[in-house]
Amino acid sequence: MSTSTTPPEEQNTIGSLTSAYLAKIRGGDVGSLPAVLGLVVLVVAFSLLRPDTFTTPLNLAGLIGQSAGVMVLAMGLIFVLLLGEIDLSAGYTGGVAAAMVGVVMSNHGWSWPLSLLVGLLTGAFIGVLIGLAVAKVGIPSFVVTLAAFLGLQGVILKIIGEGGTIGYRNEFVLKLNNGSLPLWAGWALAVIVIVGYGGVSLLTLLSRRKQNLAAQPMLLWAIKTGALAIAVIAFTAFLSQERSPNPTLKSLKGVPNVVVVIAVLVVVLGYLLTRTSWGRHVYAVGGNAEAARRAGINVPWLKVSCFITCSTLAAVAGILIASRDNSVSPATGGQQTLLFAVGAAVIGGTSLFGGKGRITDAVIGGLVIAVINNGMGLLNQPAATVYMVTGAVLLFAAAVDAISRRRAAATGRV
Amino acid sequence: MSVPATEQAAPATSDAPLLSLRGIQKSFGAVHVLRGVDLDVRPGQVTALVGDNGAGKSTLIKGIAGIHAFDEGEYTFEGQPVKVSGPKDAADLGIEVVYQDLALCDNLDVVDNMFLGREVGSKFRLDDTAMELRARETLDGLSVRTLKSVRTHVSALSGGQRQTVAIARAVLWNSKVVILDEPTAALGVAQTEQVLLLVRRLADRGLGVVLISHNLNDVFEVADDIAVLYLGQLVAQVRRDEVTRGEVVELITTGKSEKNGGES
């Protein structure tokens, strides 16, 4: 077959689409499939075991709020994981940023936009320091961020004071990860997501067709858009139900506010990674740093910029966690937060070896981790079991990554 | 299948060298690697650069590509004396090097690799369609028939296909001289034939091609000119049809041959 012939229109039946997809998976390109399947299995299992507590709008909304911080942290980590680096300090970076927000907002009475800006800049600043140590000094990121992991715990204690907490009192910041959208806004968001995804992918498809380039079949587009529409509508409808245990006292319904934050981040960061030259260079450096350097890419600066992105998103995550807890404590962003975030990214399909990963991995993987935690809690399992199961799932995900990578290498040379 | 020895462009273009080196000297500390090298690269011709290990082939091409500048000597490009002090200078002149390790990103597709570092479109909105069209145009122009889709990831390509992508990337930018470092070293018989055919096609398009190779079969199959380096000196640059294989081997191993012994 030559490169100049008209793209084949053969893949236009469900059967041929399925076989093409199966071939792709056999070739080692599993993408987010294990995570999606795992999520479905987990949800079905917990729904059968605890139908009256797990499958309720209240629980789903709570689950989203609990996992939002981990998801956003995982989005940040994807940028450094794509380079084949790691940031072990991202959790505490979020903690320090949240503590700074607490100090200026609650203790000094700054306005919320200014306070949040301080938080983001704190994160970015930490990212600059880590990035310079890794890219310019040449210390392995594992060591740099392990040092930062310890050091930043000290910084939080210094800011907050031992055993202390700083309460968040600002209405807007608290609502970020507690409140819900009005019903109409939730439905508007659903429409924007469906029309936005369907429209953009349709336009791409049509413009590629017009240029006589290989485009995804119309049927595939319809299946994808349809599946997304069903999922989004079901999600919105489910969360639009009354979920307050005591509706007369306080009504609770609608899509949580934090879903907007996550949706915006997915779109913006996804665009950065796939449609800008910076994003392409991130993949290139992760795939072959020497090739990137010879192609004229400033590799050290690119690494620094990825660490800045990671730490800034960690700051967002820290603020979301603090918003959920209504306060910042020295434990904010600590404990298993970071490992859950790394786990979320890897479970979602991001490779620890660099060069492979998407922003949506963070969302899917984050949901898997949250469902395990939440469901095991509802089954009254002790923390010991929850840790062990989560650890096993993470190991499994890393194994899928390693094996699919080997498979891709083996089948790649056709 | 053998490569057709097309030399139709030879008489008209062989007079004026595209790239010309005279009296090139290069030392690394106490080691005198290049001792007065003269080399001409003519448009539309494949100039094979042969020599034993340590003869200075890599140093010579790295100097041409601007990776480390020559200590002494004249470097003229299209008749003009030029100063090449960095890879960018060489690229601006239209000199591209395809290194032995190819430097491709396995996790990116063919188009992304061809345009890596020189993407088309605004920094914040890449024009993927334009890049794909141009990549296909270039590959078609080189009559590449071995790539099924330009959206294939490089990890899924064979050694010969990778070499093809690397060469296509080098000619994408209207380059005038393409230097190929051992392009067939790791390839099987059929893939070697494909790559040599491609090398010939580059020359037929009017580019000056420098082919570094250890394989004299390849050299005699595709080259118009053979330049022999021996211990840092260019002992001969001769027309392929004026020498025998035995003479070239002798030049490579001893630096002289009965026929061309006087040249240096």
PDB file of N, CA and C in Angstrom, chain B residues 46-136:
ATOM      1  N   VAL B  46      26.455  10.861  -5.540  1.00  0.00           N
ATOM      2  CA  VAL B  46      26.677  10.215  -4.256  1.00  0.00           C
ATOM      3  C   VAL B  46      28.179  10.091  -4.061  1.00  0.00           C
ATOM      4  N   THR B  47      28.682  10.773  -3.038  1.00  0.00           N
ATOM      5  CA  THR B  47      30.095  10.669  -2.726  1.00  0.00           C
ATOM      6  C   THR B  47      30.247   9.721  -1.545  1.00  0.00           C
ATOM      7  N   ALA B  48      30.892   8.587  -1.773  1.00  0.00           N
ATOM      8  CA  ALA B  48      31.082   7.651  -0.671  1.00  0.00           C
ATOM      9  C   ALA B  48      32.340   8.034   0.076  1.00  0.00           C
ATOM     10  N   LEU B  49      32.238   8.048   1.403  1.00  0.00           N
ATOM     11  CA  LEU B  49      33.393   8.345   2.239  1.00  0.00           C
ATOM     12  C   LEU B  49      33.758   7.047   2.944  1.00  0.00           C
ATOM     13  N   VAL B  50      34.911   6.480   2.567  1.00  0.00           N
ATOM     14  CA  VAL B  50      35.288   5.204   3.164  1.00  0.00           C
ATOM     15  C   VAL B  50      36.618   5.364   3.880  1.00  0.00           C
ATOM     16  N   GLY B  51      36.882   4.431   4.742  1.00  0.00           N
ATOM     17  CA  GLY B  51      38.119   4.464   5.504  1.00  0.00           C
ATOM     18  C   GLY B  51      37.986   3.530   6.680  1.00  0.00           C
ATOM     19  N   ASP B  52      39.126   3.114   7.192  1.00  0.00           N
ATOM     20  CA  ASP B  52      39.076   2.166   8.295  1.00  0.00           C
ATOM     21  C   ASP B  52      38.642   2.866   9.584  1.00  0.00           C
ATOM     22  N   ASN B  53      38.397   2.075  10.615  1.00  0.00           N
ATOM     23  CA  ASN B  53      38.045   2.672  11.899  1.00  0.00           C
ATOM     24  C   ASN B  53      39.174   3.583  12.364  1.00  0.00           C
ATOM     25  N   GLY B  54      38.805   4.769  12.819  1.00  0.00           N
ATOM     26  CA  GLY B  54      39.818   5.690  13.313  1.00  0.00           C
ATOM     27  C   GLY B  54      40.464   6.523  12.229  1.00  0.00           C
ATOM     28  N   ALA B  55      39.970   6.397  10.989  1.00  0.00           N
ATOM     29  CA  ALA B  55      40.557   7.180   9.903  1.00  0.00           C
ATOM     30  C   ALA B  55      40.143   8.644   9.976  1.00  0.00           C
ATOM     31  N   GLY B  56      39.060   8.935  10.697  1.00  0.00           N
ATOM     32  CA  GLY B  56      38.621  10.318  10.837  1.00  0.00           C
ATOM     33  C   GLY B  56      37.306  10.623  10.148  1.00  0.00           C
ATOM     34  N   LYS B  57      36.570   9.578   9.744  1.00  0.00           N
ATOM     35  CA  LYS B  57      35.304   9.806   9.037  1.00  0.00           C
ATOM     36  C   LYS B  57      34.308  10.567   9.916  1.00  0.00           C
ATOM     37  N   SER B  58      34.144  10.105  11.152  1.00  0.00           N
ATOM     38  CA  SER B  58      33.165  10.739  12.033  1.00  0.00           C
ATOM     39  C   SER B  58      33.559  12.170  12.338  1.00  0.00           C
ATOM     40  N   THR B  59      34.846  12.384  12.594  1.00  0.00           N
ATOM     41  CA  THR B  59      35.315  13.735  12.890  1.00  0.00           C
ATOM     42  C   THR B  59      35.031  14.650  11.707  1.00  0.00           C
ATOM     43  N   LEU B  60      35.262  14.125  10.508  1.00  0.00           N
ATOM     44  CA  LEU B  60      35.041  14.930   9.307  1.00  0.00           C
ATOM     45  C   LEU B  60      33.568  15.327   9.178  1.00  0.00           C
ATOM     46  N   ILE B  61      32.657  14.359   9.352  1.00  0.00           N
ATOM     47  CA  ILE B  61      31.251  14.740   9.156  1.00  0.00           C
ATOM     48  C   ILE B  61      30.749  15.598  10.314  1.00  0.00           C
ATOM     49  N   LYS B  62      31.279  15.369  11.504  1.00  0.00           N
ATOM     50  CA  LYS B  62      30.859  16.222  12.619  1.00  0.00           C
ATOM     51  C   LYS B  62      31.330  17.647  12.395  1.00  0.00           C
ATOM     52  N   GLY B  63      32.472  17.792  11.768  1.00  0.00           N
ATOM     53  CA  GLY B  63      32.958  19.125  11.445  1.00  0.00           C
ATOM     54  C   GLY B  63      32.083  19.783  10.386  1.00  0.00           C
ATOM     55  N   ILE B  64      31.720  18.999   9.359  1.00  0.00           N
ATOM     56  CA  ILE B  64      30.853  19.539   8.303  1.00  0.00           C
ATOM     57  C   ILE B  64      29.514  19.957   8.911  1.00  0.00           C
ATOM     58  N   ALA B  65      29.004  19.146   9.858  1.00  0.00           N
ATOM     59  CA  ALA B  65      27.705  19.427  10.458  1.00  0.00           C
ATOM     60  C   ALA B  65      27.783  20.490  11.544  1.00  0.00           C
ATOM     61  N   GLY B  66      29.006  20.947  11.846  1.00  0.00           N
ATOM     62  CA  GLY B  66      29.138  22.032  12.818  1.00  0.00           C
ATOM     63  C   GLY B  66      29.133  21.583  14.262  1.00  0.00           C
ATOM     64  N   ILE B  67      29.224  20.273  14.507  1.00  0.00           N
ATOM     65  CA  ILE B  67      29.187  19.819  15.900  1.00  0.00           C
ATOM     66  C   ILE B  67      30.486  20.179  16.600  1.00  0.00           C
ATOM     67  N   HIS B  68      31.632  19.959  15.943  1.00  0.00           N
ATOM     68  CA  HIS B  68      32.838  20.656  16.405  1.00  0.00           C
ATOM     69  C   HIS B  68      33.586  21.229  15.211  1.00  0.00           C
ATOM     70  N   ALA B  69      33.907  22.506  15.347  1.00  0.00           N
ATOM     71  CA  ALA B  69      34.457  23.241  14.205  1.00  0.00           C
ATOM     72  C   ALA B  69      35.862  22.758  13.877  1.00  0.00           C
ATOM     73  N   PHE B  70      36.226  22.900  12.591  1.00  0.00           N
ATOM     74  CA  PHE B  70      37.576  22.552  12.164  1.00  0.00           C
ATOM     75  C   PHE B  70      38.562  23.577  12.716  1.00  0.00           C
ATOM     76  N   ASP B  71      39.809  23.144  12.936  1.00  0.00           N
ATOM     77  CA  ASP B  71      40.831  24.073  13.415  1.00  0.00           C
ATOM     78  C   ASP B  71      41.309  24.983  12.283  1.00  0.00           C
ATOM     79  N   GLU B  72      41.521  24.370  11.140  1.00  0.00           N
ATOM     80  CA  GLU B  72      42.063  25.127  10.012  1.00  0.00           C
ATOM     81  C   GLU B  72      41.434  24.614   8.729  1.00  0.00           C
ATOM     82  N   GLY B  73      41.561  25.411   7.670  1.00  0.00           N
ATOM     83  CA  GLY B  73      41.112  24.940   6.370  1.00  0.00           C
ATOM     84  C   GLY B  73      39.960  25.744   5.829  1.00  0.00           C
ATOM     85  N   GLU B  74      39.730  25.600   4.530  1.00  0.00           N
ATOM     86  CA  GLU B  74      38.653  26.334   3.877  1.00  0.00           C
ATOM     87  C   GLU B  74      37.404  25.475   3.783  1.00  0.00           C
ATOM     88  N   TYR B  75      36.277  26.075   4.087  1.00  0.00           N
ATOM     89  CA  TYR B  75      34.986  25.397   4.010  1.00  0.00           C
ATOM     90  C   TYR B  75      34.160  26.260   3.071  1.00  0.00           C
ATOM     91  N   THR B  76      33.932  25.791   1.864  1.00  0.00           N
ATOM     92  CA  THR B  76      33.123  26.587   0.940  1.00  0.00           C
ATOM     93  C   THR B  76      31.844  25.853   0.605  1.00  0.00           C
ATOM     94  N   PHE B  77      30.764  26.613   0.544  1.00  0.00           N
ATOM     95  CA  PHE B  77      29.471  26.047   0.217  1.00  0.00           C
ATOM     96  C   PHE B  77      28.888  26.852  -0.927  1.00  0.00           C
ATOM     97  N   GLU B  78      28.544  26.206  -2.008  1.00  0.00           N
ATOM     98  CA  GLU B  78      28.052  26.847  -3.226  1.00  0.00           C
ATOM     99  C   GLU B  78      28.981  27.960  -3.659  1.00  0.00           C
ATOM    100  N   GLY B  79      30.271  27.711  -3.569  1.00  0.00           N
ATOM    101  CA  GLY B  79      31.259  28.670  -4.027  1.00  0.00           C
ATOM    102  C   GLY B  79      31.595  29.771  -3.045  1.00  0.00           C
ATOM    103  N   GLN B  80      30.845  29.878  -1.960  1.00  0.00           N
ATOM    104  CA  GLN B  80      31.096  30.945  -0.991  1.00  0.00           C
ATOM    105  C   GLN B  80      31.818  30.370   0.228  1.00  0.00           C
ATOM    106  N   PRO B  81      32.853  31.053   0.705  1.00  0.00           N
ATOM    107  CA  PRO B  81      33.458  30.594   1.956  1.00  0.00           C
ATOM    108  C   PRO B  81      32.477  30.800   3.116  1.00  0.00           C
ATOM    109  N   VAL B  82      32.283  29.801   3.927  1.00  0.00           N
ATOM    110  CA  VAL B  82      31.322  29.925   5.029  1.00  0.00           C
ATOM    111  C   VAL B  82      32.001  29.535   6.330  1.00  0.00           C
ATOM    112  N   LYS B  83      31.393  29.976   7.415  1.00  0.00           N
ATOM    113  CA  LYS B  83      31.884  29.602   8.732  1.00  0.00           C
ATOM    114  C   LYS B  83      30.769  28.823   9.426  1.00  0.00           C
ATOM    115  N   VAL B  84      31.020  27.573   9.697  1.00  0.00           N
ATOM    116  CA  VAL B  84      30.012  26.743  10.340  1.00  0.00           C
ATOM    117  C   VAL B  84      30.485  26.453  11.753  1.00  0.00           C
ATOM    118  N   SER B  85      29.837  27.091  12.728  1.00  0.00           N
ATOM    119  CA  SER B  85      30.317  26.897  14.095  1.00  0.00           C
ATOM    120  C   SER B  85      29.266  26.240  14.984  1.00  0.00           C
ATOM    121  N   GLY B  86      28.157  25.804  14.390  1.00  0.00           N
ATOM    122  CA  GLY B  86      27.154  25.097  15.192  1.00  0.00           C
ATOM    123  C   GLY B  86      26.246  24.313  14.279  1.00  0.00           C
ATOM    124  N   PRO B  87      25.525  23.336  14.825  1.00  0.00           N
ATOM    125  CA  PRO B  87      24.623  22.532  13.993  1.00  0.00           C
ATOM    126  C   PRO B  87      23.597  23.393  13.262  1.00  0.00           C
ATOM    127  N   LYS B  88      23.242  24.521  13.896  1.00  0.00           N
ATOM    128  CA  LYS B  88      22.235  25.368  13.284  1.00  0.00           C
ATOM    129  C   LYS B  88      22.774  26.031  12.018  1.00  0.00           C
ATOM    130  N   ASP B  89      24.044  26.433  12.042  1.00  0.00           N
ATOM    131  CA  ASP B  89      24.652  27.038  10.858  1.00  0.00           C
ATOM    132  C   ASP B  89      24.581  26.068   9.685  1.00  0.00           C
ATOM    133  N   ALA B  90      24.922  24.810   9.976  1.00  0.00           N
ATOM    134  CA  ALA B  90      24.908  23.797   8.916  1.00  0.00           C
ATOM    135  C   ALA B  90      23.485  23.599   8.399  1.00  0.00           C
ATOM    136  N   ALA B  91      22.527  23.531   9.312  1.00  0.00           N
ATOM    137  CA  ALA B  91      21.132  23.337   8.906  1.00  0.00           C
ATOM    138  C   ALA B  91      20.656  24.515   8.062  1.00  0.00           C
ATOM    139  N   ASP B  92      21.091  25.733   8.435  1.00  0.00           N
ATOM    140  CA  ASP B  92      20.684  26.915   7.671  1.00  0.00           C
ATOM    141  C   ASP B  92      21.234  26.868   6.250  1.00  0.00           C
ATOM    142  N   LEU B  93      22.437  26.303   6.093  1.00  0.00           N
ATOM    143  CA  LEU B  93      23.007  26.185   4.752  1.00  0.00           C
ATOM    144  C   LEU B  93      22.275  25.129   3.938  1.00  0.00           C
ATOM    145  N   GLY B  94      21.582  24.215   4.606  1.00  0.00           N
ATOM    146  CA  GLY B  94      20.922  23.122   3.906  1.00  0.00           C
ATOM    147  C   GLY B  94      21.706  21.827   3.988  1.00  0.00           C
ATOM    148  N   ILE B  95      22.464  21.677   5.088  1.00  0.00           N
ATOM    149  CA  ILE B  95      23.222  20.436   5.284  1.00  0.00           C
ATOM    150  C   ILE B  95      22.546  19.644   6.390  1.00  0.00           C
ATOM    151  N   GLU B  96      22.127  18.423   6.088  1.00  0.00           N
ATOM    152  CA  GLU B  96      21.470  17.588   7.089  1.00  0.00           C
ATOM    153  C   GLU B  96      22.267  16.298   7.259  1.00  0.00           C
ATOM    154  N   VAL B  97      22.337  15.835   8.488  1.00  0.00           N
ATOM    155  CA  VAL B  97      23.062  14.597   8.765  1.00  0.00           C
ATOM    156  C   VAL B  97      22.083  13.562   9.312  1.00  0.00           C
ATOM    157  N   VAL B  98      22.134  12.357   8.776  1.00  0.00           N
ATOM    158  CA  VAL B  98      21.365  11.251   9.343  1.00  0.00           C
ATOM    159  C   VAL B  98      22.360  10.367  10.085  1.00  0.00           C
ATOM    160  N   TYR B  99      22.316  10.430  11.414  1.00  0.00           N
ATOM    161  CA  TYR B  99      23.296   9.682  12.198  1.00  0.00           C
ATOM    162  C   TYR B  99      22.921   8.210  12.247  1.00  0.00           C
ATOM    163  N   GLN B 100      23.910   7.426  12.643  1.00  0.00           N
ATOM    164  CA  GLN B 100      23.727   5.987  12.631  1.00  0.00           C
ATOM    165  C   GLN B 100      22.590   5.547  13.544  1.00  0.00           C
ATOM    166  N   ASP B 101      22.466   6.222  14.707  1.00  0.00           N
ATOM    167  CA  ASP B 101      21.413   5.796  15.639  1.00  0.00           C
ATOM    168  C   ASP B 101      20.065   6.452  15.310  1.00  0.00           C
ATOM    169  N   LEU B 102      19.997   7.204  14.201  1.00  0.00           N
ATOM    170  CA  LEU B 102      18.755   7.743  13.648  1.00  0.00           C
ATOM    171  C   LEU B 102      18.070   8.801  14.493  1.00  0.00           C
ATOM    172  N   ALA B 103      18.129   8.699  15.833  1.00  0.00           N
ATOM    173  CA  ALA B 103      17.518   9.703  16.697  1.00  0.00           C
ATOM    174  C   ALA B 103      16.048   9.915  16.380  1.00  0.00           C
ATOM    175  N   LEU B 104      15.275   8.848  16.459  1.00  0.00           N
ATOM    176  CA  LEU B 104      13.826   8.966  16.305  1.00  0.00           C
ATOM    177  C   LEU B 104      13.165   8.692  17.660  1.00  0.00           C
ATOM    178  N   CYS B 105      11.997   9.275  17.869  1.00  0.00           N
ATOM    179  CA  CYS B 105      11.254   9.013  19.105  1.00  0.00           C
ATOM    180  C   CYS B 105      10.261   7.884  18.835  1.00  0.00           C
ATOM    181  N   ASP B 106      10.472   6.752  19.503  1.00  0.00           N
ATOM    182  CA  ASP B 106       9.632   5.577  19.275  1.00  0.00           C
ATOM    183  C   ASP B 106       8.162   5.817  19.581  1.00  0.00           C
ATOM    184  N   ASN B 107       7.904   6.698  20.538  1.00  0.00           N
ATOM    185  CA  ASN B 107       6.519   6.870  20.981  1.00  0.00           C
ATOM    186  C   ASN B 107       5.760   7.895  20.147  1.00  0.00           C
ATOM    187  N   LEU B 108       6.423   8.473  19.138  1.00  0.00           N
ATOM    188  CA  LEU B 108       5.721   9.418  18.261  1.00  0.00           C
ATOM    189  C   LEU B 108       5.543   8.783  16.890  1.00  0.00           C
ATOM    190  N   ASP B 109       4.600   9.299  16.117  1.00  0.00           N
ATOM    191  CA  ASP B 109       4.381   8.717  14.800  1.00  0.00           C
ATOM    192  C   ASP B 109       5.344   9.332  13.770  1.00  0.00           C
ATOM    193  N   VAL B 110       5.227   8.845  12.538  1.00  0.00           N
ATOM    194  CA  VAL B 110       6.165   9.239  11.491  1.00  0.00           C
ATOM    195  C   VAL B 110       6.142  10.750  11.265  1.00  0.00           C
ATOM    196  N   VAL B 111       4.929  11.324  11.176  1.00  0.00           N
ATOM    197  CA  VAL B 111       4.815  12.760  10.908  1.00  0.00           C
ATOM    198  C   VAL B 111       5.453  13.559  12.042  1.00  0.00           C
ATOM    199  N   ASP B 112       5.111  13.211  13.274  1.00  0.00           N
ATOM    200  CA  ASP B 112       5.639  13.958  14.419  1.00  0.00           C
ATOM    201  C   ASP B 112       7.163  13.903  14.447  1.00  0.00           C
ATOM    202  N   ASN B 113       7.711  12.748  14.099  1.00  0.00           N
ATOM    203  CA  ASN B 113       9.166  12.617  14.083  1.00  0.00           C
ATOM    204  C   ASN B 113       9.791  13.461  12.989  1.00  0.00           C
ATOM    205  N   MET B 114       9.158  13.480  11.822  1.00  0.00           N
ATOM    206  CA  MET B 114       9.741  14.232  10.715  1.00  0.00           C
ATOM    207  C   MET B 114       9.765  15.722  11.012  1.00  0.00           C
ATOM    208  N   PHE B 115       8.782  16.181  11.783  1.00  0.00           N
ATOM    209  CA  PHE B 115       8.699  17.618  12.044  1.00  0.00           C
ATOM    210  C   PHE B 115       9.180  17.992  13.447  1.00  0.00           C
ATOM    211  N   LEU B 116       9.764  17.033  14.153  1.00  0.00           N
ATOM    212  CA  LEU B 116      10.136  17.301  15.545  1.00  0.00           C
ATOM    213  C   LEU B 116      11.090  18.487  15.637  1.00  0.00           C
ATOM    214  N   GLY B 117      10.726  19.429  16.486  1.00  0.00           N
ATOM    215  CA  GLY B 117      11.556  20.613  16.686  1.00  0.00           C
ATOM    216  C   GLY B 117      11.341  21.689  15.643  1.00  0.00           C
ATOM    217  N   ARG B 118      10.608  21.340  14.564  1.00  0.00           N
ATOM    218  CA  ARG B 118      10.345  22.329  13.508  1.00  0.00           C
ATOM    219  C   ARG B 118       8.888  22.231  13.093  1.00  0.00           C
ATOM    220  N   GLU B 119       8.010  22.155  14.088  1.00  0.00           N
ATOM    221  CA  GLU B 119       6.597  21.937  13.824  1.00  0.00           C
ATOM    222  C   GLU B 119       6.000  23.072  12.994  1.00  0.00           C
ATOM    223  N   VAL B 120       5.007  22.731  12.208  1.00  0.00           N
ATOM    224  CA  VAL B 120       4.303  23.702  11.383  1.00  0.00           C
ATOM    225  C   VAL B 120       3.096  24.205  12.164  1.00  0.00           C
ATOM    226  N   GLY B 121       2.815  25.483  12.022  1.00  0.00           N
ATOM    227  CA  GLY B 121       1.667  26.058  12.711  1.00  0.00           C
ATOM    228  C   GLY B 121       2.133  26.885  13.892  1.00  0.00           C
ATOM    229  N   SER B 122       1.169  27.514  14.566  1.00  0.00           N
ATOM    230  CA  SER B 122       1.548  28.344  15.692  1.00  0.00           C
ATOM    231  C   SER B 122       1.946  27.455  16.859  1.00  0.00           C
ATOM    232  N   LYS B 123       2.759  28.008  17.748  1.00  0.00           N
ATOM    233  CA  LYS B 123       3.231  27.272  18.916  1.00  0.00           C
ATOM    234  C   LYS B 123       2.067  26.726  19.726  1.00  0.00           C
ATOM    235  N   PHE B 124       0.972  27.458  19.734  1.00  0.00           N
ATOM    236  CA  PHE B 124      -0.159  27.054  20.561  1.00  0.00           C
ATOM    237  C   PHE B 124      -1.243  26.360  19.752  1.00  0.00           C
ATOM    238  N   ARG B 125      -1.017  26.193  18.453  1.00  0.00           N
ATOM    239  CA  ARG B 125      -1.992  25.478  17.664  1.00  0.00           C
ATOM    240  C   ARG B 125      -1.264  24.836  16.494  1.00  0.00           C
ATOM    241  N   LEU B 126      -0.800  23.623  16.710  1.00  0.00           N
ATOM    242  CA  LEU B 126      -0.049  22.943  15.663  1.00  0.00           C
ATOM    243  C   LEU B 126      -0.973  22.622  14.498  1.00  0.00           C
ATOM    244  N   ASP B 127      -0.416  22.730  13.295  1.00  0.00           N
ATOM    245  CA  ASP B 127      -1.200  22.410  12.106  1.00  0.00           C
ATOM    246  C   ASP B 127      -0.868  20.979  11.678  1.00  0.00           C
ATOM    247  N   ASP B 128      -1.542  20.019  12.314  1.00  0.00           N
ATOM    248  CA  ASP B 128      -1.228  18.611  12.068  1.00  0.00           C
ATOM    249  C   ASP B 128      -1.562  18.201  10.643  1.00  0.00           C
ATOM    250  N   THR B 129      -2.640  18.784  10.096  1.00  0.00           N
ATOM    251  CA  THR B 129      -3.035  18.425   8.739  1.00  0.00           C
ATOM    252  C   THR B 129      -1.954  18.823   7.741  1.00  0.00           C
ATOM    253  N   ALA B 130      -1.456  20.072   7.881  1.00  0.00           N
ATOM    254  CA  ALA B 130      -0.418  20.532   6.956  1.00  0.00           C
ATOM    255  C   ALA B 130       0.817  19.663   7.072  1.00  0.00           C
ATOM    256  N   MET B 131       1.169  19.288   8.310  1.00  0.00           N
ATOM    257  CA  MET B 131       2.367  18.472   8.506  1.00  0.00           C
ATOM    258  C   MET B 131       2.185  17.103   7.864  1.00  0.00           C
ATOM    259  N   GLU B 132       0.986  16.544   8.040  1.00  0.00           N
ATOM    260  CA  GLU B 132       0.768  15.207   7.489  1.00  0.00           C
ATOM    261  C   GLU B 132       0.826  15.240   5.965  1.00  0.00           C
ATOM    262  N   LEU B 133       0.191  16.289   5.388  1.00  0.00           N
ATOM    263  CA  LEU B 133       0.197  16.393   3.926  1.00  0.00           C
ATOM    264  C   LEU B 133       1.619  16.535   3.397  1.00  0.00           C
ATOM    265  N   ARG B 134       2.412  17.376   4.090  1.00  0.00           N
ATOM    266  CA  ARG B 134       3.763  17.614   3.599  1.00  0.00           C
ATOM    267  C   ARG B 134       4.638  16.379   3.779  1.00  0.00           C
ATOM    268  N   ALA B 135       4.407  15.666   4.877  1.00  0.00           N
ATOM    269  CA  ALA B 135       5.186  14.444   5.095  1.00  0.00           C
ATOM    270  C   ALA B 135       4.895  13.441   3.987  1.00  0.00           C
ATOM    271  N   ARG B 136       3.620  13.312   3.647  1.00  0.00           N
ATOM    272  CA  ARG B 136       3.247  12.357   2.606  1.00  0.00           C
ATOM    273  C   ARG B 136       3.816  12.760   1.265  1.00  0.00           C
TER     274      ARG B 136
END
